XYZ file of N, CA and C in Angstrom:
264
model
N -22.558 -11.674 4.580
C -22.821 -11.835 3.150
C -21.851 -12.665 2.205
N -22.579 -13.495 1.699
C -21.751 -14.492 0.745
C -21.615 -13.929 -0.654
N -20.506 -14.183 -1.226
C -20.103 -13.892 -2.249
C -20.907 -14.594 -3.605
N -21.306 -14.252 -4.454
C -21.895 -14.697 -5.561
C -20.856 -15.223 -6.457
N -21.379 -15.995 -7.483
C -20.205 -16.569 -8.307
C -19.633 -15.459 -9.229
N -20.599 -14.393 -9.633
C -20.248 -13.483 -10.495
C -19.455 -12.596 -9.822
N -19.602 -12.058 -8.602
C -18.770 -11.011 -7.820
C -17.524 -11.619 -7.435
N -17.463 -13.023 -7.144
C -16.273 -13.413 -7.065
C -15.196 -13.687 -8.259
N -15.924 -13.831 -9.360
C -15.262 -14.074 -10.553
C -14.610 -12.393 -10.686
N -15.613 -11.520 -10.503
C -15.169 -10.164 -10.877
C -13.872 -9.508 -9.956
N -14.009 -10.233 -8.646
C -12.848 -10.024 -7.662
C -11.486 -10.902 -8.198
N -11.970 -12.023 -8.522
C -10.299 -12.653 -9.137
C -10.026 -11.943 -10.151
N -10.889 -11.508 -11.201
C -10.093 -10.817 -12.292
C -9.550 -9.470 -12.257
N -10.195 -8.930 -11.093
C -9.500 -7.512 -10.621
C -8.227 -7.717 -9.993
N -8.237 -8.616 -9.132
C -7.090 -9.138 -8.356
C -5.998 -9.611 -9.377
N -6.233 -10.277 -10.446
C -5.361 -10.931 -11.062
C -4.608 -10.142 -12.171
N -5.331 -8.784 -12.554
C -4.843 -7.840 -13.344
C -3.852 -6.812 -12.956
N -3.444 -6.866 -11.599
C -2.814 -6.073 -11.186
C -1.788 -6.524 -9.885
N -0.741 -6.199 -9.573
C -0.017 -6.651 -8.531
C -0.437 -6.409 -7.080
N -1.528 -7.293 -6.966
C -2.391 -7.203 -5.623
C -1.486 -7.504 -4.451
N -0.757 -8.407 -4.391
C -0.121 -8.715 -3.126
C 1.113 -7.571 -3.016
N 1.554 -7.484 -3.717
C 2.808 -6.369 -3.618
C 2.022 -5.061 -3.119
N 1.126 -4.725 -3.435
C 0.311 -3.594 -2.968
C -0.113 -3.737 -1.666
N -0.660 -4.976 -1.432
C -1.013 -5.341 0.122
C -0.047 -5.128 0.926
N 1.299 -5.330 0.782
C 2.378 -5.450 1.659
C 2.675 -4.245 1.791
N 3.013 -3.272 0.867
C 3.280 -2.010 0.699
C 2.098 -1.329 1.759
N 0.786 -1.578 1.538
C 0.172 -0.721 2.297
C 0.134 -1.189 3.856
N 0.364 -2.554 4.115
C 0.414 -2.830 5.552
C 2.001 -2.086 6.159
N 2.833 -2.004 5.480
C 4.297 -1.512 5.998
C 3.824 -0.157 6.113
N 3.358 0.678 5.275
C 2.855 1.964 5.432
C 2.100 1.993 6.608
N 1.082 1.562 6.741
C 0.442 1.730 7.764
C 1.036 1.378 9.090
N 2.091 0.626 9.146
C 2.710 0.233 10.470
C 3.434 1.486 10.860
N 4.096 2.174 9.915
C 4.938 3.399 10.226
C 4.073 4.557 10.395
N 2.875 4.643 9.531
C 2.081 5.851 9.716
C 1.160 5.848 10.820
N 1.066 4.822 11.748
C 0.293 4.671 12.912
C 1.166 4.591 13.975
N 1.690 5.618 14.437
C 2.826 5.520 15.623
C 2.382 5.033 16.912
N 3.256 4.564 17.823
C 2.971 3.738 19.043
C 2.846 5.030 19.974
N 3.812 6.026 19.695
C 3.914 7.151 20.489
C 2.983 8.145 20.161
N 2.543 9.083 20.744
C 1.358 10.097 20.668
C 2.166 11.208 19.563
N 1.613 11.774 18.584
C 2.105 12.679 17.704
C 2.936 13.853 18.227
N 2.508 14.189 19.345
C 3.132 15.446 19.946
C 4.608 14.790 20.219
N 4.939 13.478 20.848
C 6.196 13.145 21.052
C 7.029 13.129 19.719
N 6.284 12.665 18.716
C 6.864 12.551 17.368
C 7.374 13.659 16.853
N 6.288 14.883 16.964
C 6.593 16.310 16.541
C 7.715 16.885 17.231
N 7.909 16.386 18.844
C 8.934 16.781 19.628
C 10.384 16.317 19.159
N 10.281 15.113 18.411
C 11.386 14.639 18.062
C 12.251 15.175 16.737
N 11.564 16.196 16.164
C 11.888 16.898 14.996
C 11.748 16.321 13.870
N 12.808 16.371 12.982
C 12.640 15.773 11.339
C 12.575 14.316 11.364
N 13.234 13.480 12.271
C 12.914 12.196 12.301
C 11.588 11.543 12.534
N 10.893 12.362 13.682
C 9.384 11.849 13.792
C 8.775 12.248 12.526
N 8.777 13.223 12.019
C 7.810 14.051 10.933
C 8.228 13.035 9.630
N 9.633 12.638 9.490
C 9.804 11.735 8.356
C 9.191 10.466 8.571
N 9.238 9.816 9.751
C 8.538 8.421 9.783
C 7.219 8.544 9.505
N 6.325 9.585 9.811
C 4.825 9.815 9.574
C 4.989 9.775 7.839
N 5.690 10.661 7.385
C 5.806 11.044 5.931
C 6.148 9.527 5.058
N 7.172 8.771 5.350
C 7.387 7.621 4.905
C 6.453 6.712 4.911
N 5.428 6.654 5.937
C 4.412 5.665 6.130
C 3.340 6.109 5.032
N 3.258 7.485 5.043
C 2.141 7.800 4.146
C 2.380 7.657 2.675
N 3.650 7.836 2.240
C 4.007 7.501 1.084
C 4.084 6.048 0.674
N 4.283 5.321 1.675
C 4.156 3.653 1.303
C 2.827 3.353 1.029
N 1.933 3.907 2.109
C 0.526 3.890 1.691
C -0.177 3.937 0.377
N 0.411 5.144 0.096
C 0.051 5.787 -1.351
C 0.697 4.957 -2.246
N 1.977 4.422 -2.184
C 2.482 3.411 -3.286
C 1.915 1.952 -3.233
N 1.226 1.396 -2.268
C 0.294 0.218 -2.117
C -0.665 0.798 -2.944
N -1.517 1.590 -2.538
C -3.010 1.803 -3.227
C -2.530 2.298 -4.780
N -1.517 2.834 -4.992
C -1.256 3.198 -6.765
C -1.084 1.764 -7.440
N -0.361 0.875 -6.616
C -0.226 -0.312 -7.315
C -1.541 -1.109 -7.587
N -2.508 -0.744 -6.657
C -3.953 -1.410 -6.759
C -4.757 -0.773 -7.986
N -4.473 0.466 -8.095
C -5.578 1.303 -8.882
C -5.001 2.128 -10.094
N -3.610 2.056 -10.185
C -2.975 2.232 -11.462
C -1.726 1.420 -11.864
N -2.275 0.255 -12.088
C -1.610 -0.994 -12.308
C -0.632 -0.858 -13.615
N -0.765 0.096 -14.538
C -0.018 0.218 -15.721
C 1.340 1.192 -15.210
N 1.429 1.601 -14.191
C 2.735 2.282 -13.509
C 3.570 1.631 -12.589
N 3.424 0.082 -12.453
C 3.790 -0.613 -11.478
C 5.447 -0.627 -11.360
N 5.866 -0.390 -12.637
C 7.518 -0.200 -12.383
C 7.836 1.034 -11.735
N 7.413 1.923 -11.959
C 7.582 3.318 -11.373
C 7.251 3.064 -9.709
N 6.207 2.841 -9.418
C 5.742 2.646 -8.066
C 6.466 1.699 -7.132
N 6.947 0.628 -8.036
C 7.739 -0.315 -7.175
C 9.323 0.229 -6.897
N 9.642 0.999 -7.720
C 11.013 1.648 -7.503
C 10.972 2.451 -6.448
N 9.818 3.366 -6.476
C 9.538 4.334 -5.290
C 9.510 3.442 -3.954
N 8.722 2.454 -4.177
C 8.505 1.550 -2.755
C 9.573 1.098 -2.390
N 10.788 0.710 -3.120
C 11.754 0.145 -2.555
C 12.744 1.407 -1.914
N 12.557 2.454 -2.692
C 13.437 3.522 -2.263
C 12.923 3.930 -0.855
N 11.492 3.994 -0.794
C 11.136 4.350 0.505
C 11.227 3.328 1.546
N 11.275 2.054 1.230
C 11.525 0.825 1.932
C 12.954 0.852 2.760
N 13.758 1.297 2.046
C 15.169 1.301 2.380
C 15.417 2.286 3.359
N 14.793 3.417 3.268
C 15.159 4.930 3.932
C 14.991 4.565 5.290
N 14.208 3.817 5.920
C 13.803 3.620 7.463
C 14.747 2.829 7.844
């Protein structure tokens, strides 16, 4: 499917009015943590550490999506993303 000039312009405008790349990187980092390489049973068997890894990954994904869809709160979300990223 080819993008028309108007849809490409809308995409460019949407992307430039928010911290797009920061949201993308947070989303990818969260997906890496939230998609464990070990089975979930093993992670739950590890106890708090395994559950925390899944929770941190989900929180990073949520922070990335928040940067895209709630751009006026980018200061708060960026601070949260830094805190979550340094916890791991």
